[in-house]
């Protein structure tokens, strides 16, 4: 690149050295994958919240629990409905026993397992976003340091060093830092939001599980 030419971002990226170029490609790939996961997590969490509100309204409408269980689909059940179906199925299977404590323990154990599975779904892909958020700035900084070192090494062959001579190399290197921040900032914001959302939904699931256990407890003792 001629030092007198106007620098553009695309020229800087195209003229970068192989190591800095590799760093930029890695950061770009991480950014693309993280944005895909951000969109996927946003859709999943929004659907989970809607499903919870809809099922909770149906559950507390006063209908028969057995009828509610039959109306659902065991293969497509998600979120709190999956927890409900796991608990009610185990409760119905063990209800013929005379040991009420064993019946309740079995139903609660089934709901705990289902609850853990749903929590894992809510937290899926979040470790990757955390890794991108924490590592990307350092990867970009590595590319910047490497590019600046190459720029100053190139000055050894120059009889007269000027700002115009060293500016393109340093600018190429700084693009790596900018790309690292570009990948990290959305990832850390999305990670914090989705962690909070997952914790909120998990707390709602746990509250429902406790309330449902109380209903089953009253029902088994009433019988």
PDB file of N, CA and C in Angstrom, residues 61-107:
ATOM      1  N   UNK A  61     -56.851 -22.650  35.793  1.00  0.00           N
ATOM      2  CA  UNK A  61     -58.230 -22.332  35.405  1.00  0.00           C
ATOM      3  C   UNK A  61     -59.250 -23.203  36.131  1.00  0.00           C
ATOM      4  N   UNK A  62     -58.751 -24.227  36.849  1.00  0.00           N
ATOM      5  CA  UNK A  62     -59.657 -25.058  37.637  1.00  0.00           C
ATOM      6  C   UNK A  62     -60.071 -26.333  36.955  1.00  0.00           C
ATOM      7  N   UNK A  63     -59.460 -26.671  35.827  1.00  0.00           N
ATOM      8  CA  UNK A  63     -59.823 -27.894  35.128  1.00  0.00           C
ATOM      9  C   UNK A  63     -59.261 -29.127  35.797  1.00  0.00           C
ATOM     10  N   UNK A  64     -59.689 -30.287  35.312  1.00  0.00           N
ATOM     11  CA  UNK A  64     -59.232 -31.555  35.854  1.00  0.00           C
ATOM     12  C   UNK A  64     -57.800 -31.820  35.400  1.00  0.00           C
ATOM     13  N   UNK A  65     -56.929 -32.224  36.329  1.00  0.00           N
ATOM     14  CA  UNK A  65     -55.530 -32.452  36.003  1.00  0.00           C
ATOM     15  C   UNK A  65     -55.355 -33.620  35.040  1.00  0.00           C
ATOM     16  N   UNK A  66     -56.156 -34.662  35.211  1.00  0.00           N
ATOM     17  CA  UNK A  66     -56.060 -35.807  34.308  1.00  0.00           C
ATOM     18  C   UNK A  66     -56.442 -35.405  32.883  1.00  0.00           C
ATOM     19  N   UNK A  67     -57.454 -34.566  32.763  1.00  0.00           N
ATOM     20  CA  UNK A  67     -57.858 -34.085  31.448  1.00  0.00           C
ATOM     21  C   UNK A  67     -56.773 -33.214  30.830  1.00  0.00           C
ATOM     22  N   UNK A  68     -56.168 -32.379  31.651  1.00  0.00           N
ATOM     23  CA  UNK A  68     -55.074 -31.539  31.160  1.00  0.00           C
ATOM     24  C   UNK A  68     -53.907 -32.401  30.697  1.00  0.00           C
ATOM     25  N   UNK A  69     -53.641 -33.481  31.406  1.00  0.00           N
ATOM     26  CA  UNK A  69     -52.559 -34.380  31.012  1.00  0.00           C
ATOM     27  C   UNK A  69     -52.874 -35.060  29.683  1.00  0.00           C
ATOM     28  N   UNK A  70     -54.124 -35.495  29.504  1.00  0.00           N
ATOM     29  CA  UNK A  70     -54.504 -36.173  28.266  1.00  0.00           C
ATOM     30  C   UNK A  70     -54.506 -35.225  27.072  1.00  0.00           C
ATOM     31  N   UNK A  71     -54.783 -33.951  27.317  1.00  0.00           N
ATOM     32  CA  UNK A  71     -54.830 -32.993  26.213  1.00  0.00           C
ATOM     33  C   UNK A  71     -53.443 -32.686  25.652  1.00  0.00           C
ATOM     34  N   UNK A  72     -52.425 -32.833  26.473  1.00  0.00           N
ATOM     35  CA  UNK A  72     -51.077 -32.484  26.044  1.00  0.00           C
ATOM     36  C   UNK A  72     -50.467 -33.543  25.147  1.00  0.00           C
ATOM     37  N   UNK A  73     -49.291 -33.206  24.620  1.00  0.00           N
ATOM     38  CA  UNK A  73     -48.540 -34.122  23.765  1.00  0.00           C
ATOM     39  C   UNK A  73     -47.206 -34.395  24.443  1.00  0.00           C
ATOM     40  N   UNK A  74     -46.983 -35.633  24.816  1.00  0.00           N
ATOM     41  CA  UNK A  74     -45.768 -35.967  25.552  1.00  0.00           C
ATOM     42  C   UNK A  74     -44.505 -35.781  24.717  1.00  0.00           C
ATOM     43  N   UNK A  75     -44.624 -35.863  23.386  1.00  0.00           N
ATOM     44  CA  UNK A  75     -43.441 -35.754  22.528  1.00  0.00           C
ATOM     45  C   UNK A  75     -43.037 -34.296  22.319  1.00  0.00           C
ATOM     46  N   UNK A  76     -43.993 -33.380  22.331  1.00  0.00           N
ATOM     47  CA  UNK A  76     -43.693 -31.972  22.067  1.00  0.00           C
ATOM     48  C   UNK A  76     -43.727 -31.103  23.320  1.00  0.00           C
ATOM     49  N   UNK A  77     -43.867 -31.708  24.485  1.00  0.00           N
ATOM     50  CA  UNK A  77     -43.960 -30.929  25.723  1.00  0.00           C
ATOM     51  C   UNK A  77     -42.632 -30.229  26.004  1.00  0.00           C
ATOM     52  N   UNK A  78     -42.722 -28.945  26.348  1.00  0.00           N
ATOM     53  CA  UNK A  78     -41.544 -28.156  26.667  1.00  0.00           C
ATOM     54  C   UNK A  78     -41.774 -27.387  27.951  1.00  0.00           C
ATOM     55  N   UNK A  79     -40.673 -26.995  28.575  1.00  0.00           N
ATOM     56  CA  UNK A  79     -40.749 -26.112  29.721  1.00  0.00           C
ATOM     57  C   UNK A  79     -41.539 -26.710  30.859  1.00  0.00           C
ATOM     58  N   UNK A  80     -42.413 -25.881  31.429  1.00  0.00           N
ATOM     59  CA  UNK A  80     -43.140 -26.293  32.617  1.00  0.00           C
ATOM     60  C   UNK A  80     -44.139 -27.397  32.318  1.00  0.00           C
ATOM     61  N   UNK A  81     -44.629 -27.479  31.082  1.00  0.00           N
ATOM     62  CA  UNK A  81     -45.534 -28.566  30.726  1.00  0.00           C
ATOM     63  C   UNK A  81     -44.822 -29.913  30.819  1.00  0.00           C
ATOM     64  N   UNK A  82     -43.551 -29.953  30.419  1.00  0.00           N
ATOM     65  CA  UNK A  82     -42.779 -31.190  30.525  1.00  0.00           C
ATOM     66  C   UNK A  82     -42.607 -31.588  31.989  1.00  0.00           C
ATOM     67  N   UNK A  83     -42.410 -30.617  32.867  1.00  0.00           N
ATOM     68  CA  UNK A  83     -42.289 -30.901  34.298  1.00  0.00           C
ATOM     69  C   UNK A  83     -43.611 -31.437  34.829  1.00  0.00           C
ATOM     70  N   UNK A  84     -44.703 -30.795  34.452  1.00  0.00           N
ATOM     71  CA  UNK A  84     -46.027 -31.245  34.889  1.00  0.00           C
ATOM     72  C   UNK A  84     -46.309 -32.668  34.431  1.00  0.00           C
ATOM     73  N   UNK A  85     -46.031 -32.955  33.163  1.00  0.00           N
ATOM     74  CA  UNK A  85     -46.341 -34.275  32.626  1.00  0.00           C
ATOM     75  C   UNK A  85     -45.488 -35.346  33.295  1.00  0.00           C
ATOM     76  N   UNK A  86     -44.218 -35.026  33.578  1.00  0.00           N
ATOM     77  CA  UNK A  86     -43.365 -36.009  34.244  1.00  0.00           C
ATOM     78  C   UNK A  86     -43.877 -36.313  35.647  1.00  0.00           C
ATOM     79  N   UNK A  87     -44.255 -35.272  36.391  1.00  0.00           N
ATOM     80  CA  UNK A  87     -44.749 -35.484  37.743  1.00  0.00           C
ATOM     81  C   UNK A  87     -46.080 -36.203  37.783  1.00  0.00           C
ATOM     82  N   UNK A  88     -47.005 -35.793  36.924  1.00  0.00           N
ATOM     83  CA  UNK A  88     -48.333 -36.399  36.946  1.00  0.00           C
ATOM     84  C   UNK A  88     -48.291 -37.849  36.457  1.00  0.00           C
ATOM     85  N   UNK A  89     -47.436 -38.126  35.475  1.00  0.00           N
ATOM     86  CA  UNK A  89     -47.318 -39.498  34.976  1.00  0.00           C
ATOM     87  C   UNK A  89     -46.804 -40.431  36.066  1.00  0.00           C
ATOM     88  N   UNK A  90     -45.772 -39.989  36.779  1.00  0.00           N
ATOM     89  CA  UNK A  90     -45.228 -40.821  37.851  1.00  0.00           C
ATOM     90  C   UNK A  90     -46.207 -40.938  39.012  1.00  0.00           C
ATOM     91  N   UNK A  91     -46.926 -39.857  39.301  1.00  0.00           N
ATOM     92  CA  UNK A  91     -47.925 -39.885  40.371  1.00  0.00           C
ATOM     93  C   UNK A  91     -49.033 -40.871  40.028  1.00  0.00           C
ATOM     94  N   UNK A  92     -49.496 -40.860  38.784  1.00  0.00           N
ATOM     95  CA  UNK A  92     -50.560 -41.779  38.372  1.00  0.00           C
ATOM     96  C   UNK A  92     -50.073 -43.222  38.392  1.00  0.00           C
ATOM     97  N   UNK A  93     -48.827 -43.430  38.032  1.00  0.00           N
ATOM     98  CA  UNK A  93     -48.295 -44.791  37.992  1.00  0.00           C
ATOM     99  C   UNK A  93     -48.146 -45.380  39.387  1.00  0.00           C
ATOM    100  N   UNK A  94     -47.799 -44.541  40.360  1.00  0.00           N
ATOM    101  CA  UNK A  94     -47.548 -45.035  41.721  1.00  0.00           C
ATOM    102  C   UNK A  94     -48.753 -44.876  42.644  1.00  0.00           C
ATOM    103  N   UNK A  95     -49.814 -44.271  42.157  1.00  0.00           N
ATOM    104  CA  UNK A  95     -50.935 -43.941  43.050  1.00  0.00           C
ATOM    105  C   UNK A  95     -51.655 -45.168  43.599  1.00  0.00           C
ATOM    106  N   UNK A  96     -51.438 -46.330  42.978  1.00  0.00           N
ATOM    107  CA  UNK A  96     -52.085 -47.534  43.481  1.00  0.00           C
ATOM    108  C   UNK A  96     -51.405 -48.072  44.735  1.00  0.00           C
ATOM    109  N   UNK A  97     -50.210 -47.595  45.007  1.00  0.00           N
ATOM    110  CA  UNK A  97     -49.524 -48.054  46.205  1.00  0.00           C
ATOM    111  C   UNK A  97     -50.165 -47.444  47.459  1.00  0.00           C
ATOM    112  N   UNK A  98     -50.008 -48.130  48.565  1.00  0.00           N
ATOM    113  CA  UNK A  98     -50.570 -47.646  49.818  1.00  0.00           C
ATOM    114  C   UNK A  98     -49.614 -46.711  50.545  1.00  0.00           C
ATOM    115  N   UNK A  99     -48.374 -46.681  50.109  1.00  0.00           N
ATOM    116  CA  UNK A  99     -47.363 -45.839  50.752  1.00  0.00           C
ATOM    117  C   UNK A  99     -47.408 -44.448  50.117  1.00  0.00           C
ATOM    118  N   UNK A 100     -48.089 -43.518  50.784  1.00  0.00           N
ATOM    119  CA  UNK A 100     -48.235 -42.174  50.222  1.00  0.00           C
ATOM    120  C   UNK A 100     -46.894 -41.453  50.099  1.00  0.00           C
ATOM    121  N   UNK A 101     -46.007 -41.709  51.058  1.00  0.00           N
ATOM    122  CA  UNK A 101     -44.699 -41.053  51.009  1.00  0.00           C
ATOM    123  C   UNK A 101     -43.913 -41.479  49.778  1.00  0.00           C
ATOM    124  N   UNK A 102     -43.992 -42.770  49.422  1.00  0.00           N
ATOM    125  CA  UNK A 102     -43.286 -43.268  48.239  1.00  0.00           C
ATOM    126  C   UNK A 102     -43.877 -42.677  46.966  1.00  0.00           C
ATOM    127  N   UNK A 103     -45.193 -42.503  46.929  1.00  0.00           N
ATOM    128  CA  UNK A 103     -45.844 -41.916  45.765  1.00  0.00           C
ATOM    129  C   UNK A 103     -45.381 -40.479  45.567  1.00  0.00           C
ATOM    130  N   UNK A 104     -45.386 -39.707  46.640  1.00  0.00           N
ATOM    131  CA  UNK A 104     -44.976 -38.316  46.535  1.00  0.00           C
ATOM    132  C   UNK A 104     -43.487 -38.194  46.197  1.00  0.00           C
ATOM    133  N   UNK A 105     -42.682 -39.052  46.802  1.00  0.00           N
ATOM    134  CA  UNK A 105     -41.244 -39.007  46.519  1.00  0.00           C
ATOM    135  C   UNK A 105     -40.972 -39.323  45.058  1.00  0.00           C
ATOM    136  N   UNK A 106     -41.678 -40.295  44.512  1.00  0.00           N
ATOM    137  CA  UNK A 106     -41.501 -40.641  43.105  1.00  0.00           C
ATOM    138  C   UNK A 106     -41.915 -39.515  42.180  1.00  0.00           C
ATOM    139  N   UNK A 107     -43.058 -38.881  42.462  1.00  0.00           N
ATOM    140  CA  UNK A 107     -43.526 -37.772  41.632  1.00  0.00           C
ATOM    141  C   UNK A 107     -42.572 -36.591  41.710  1.00  0.00           C
TER     142      UNK A 107
END
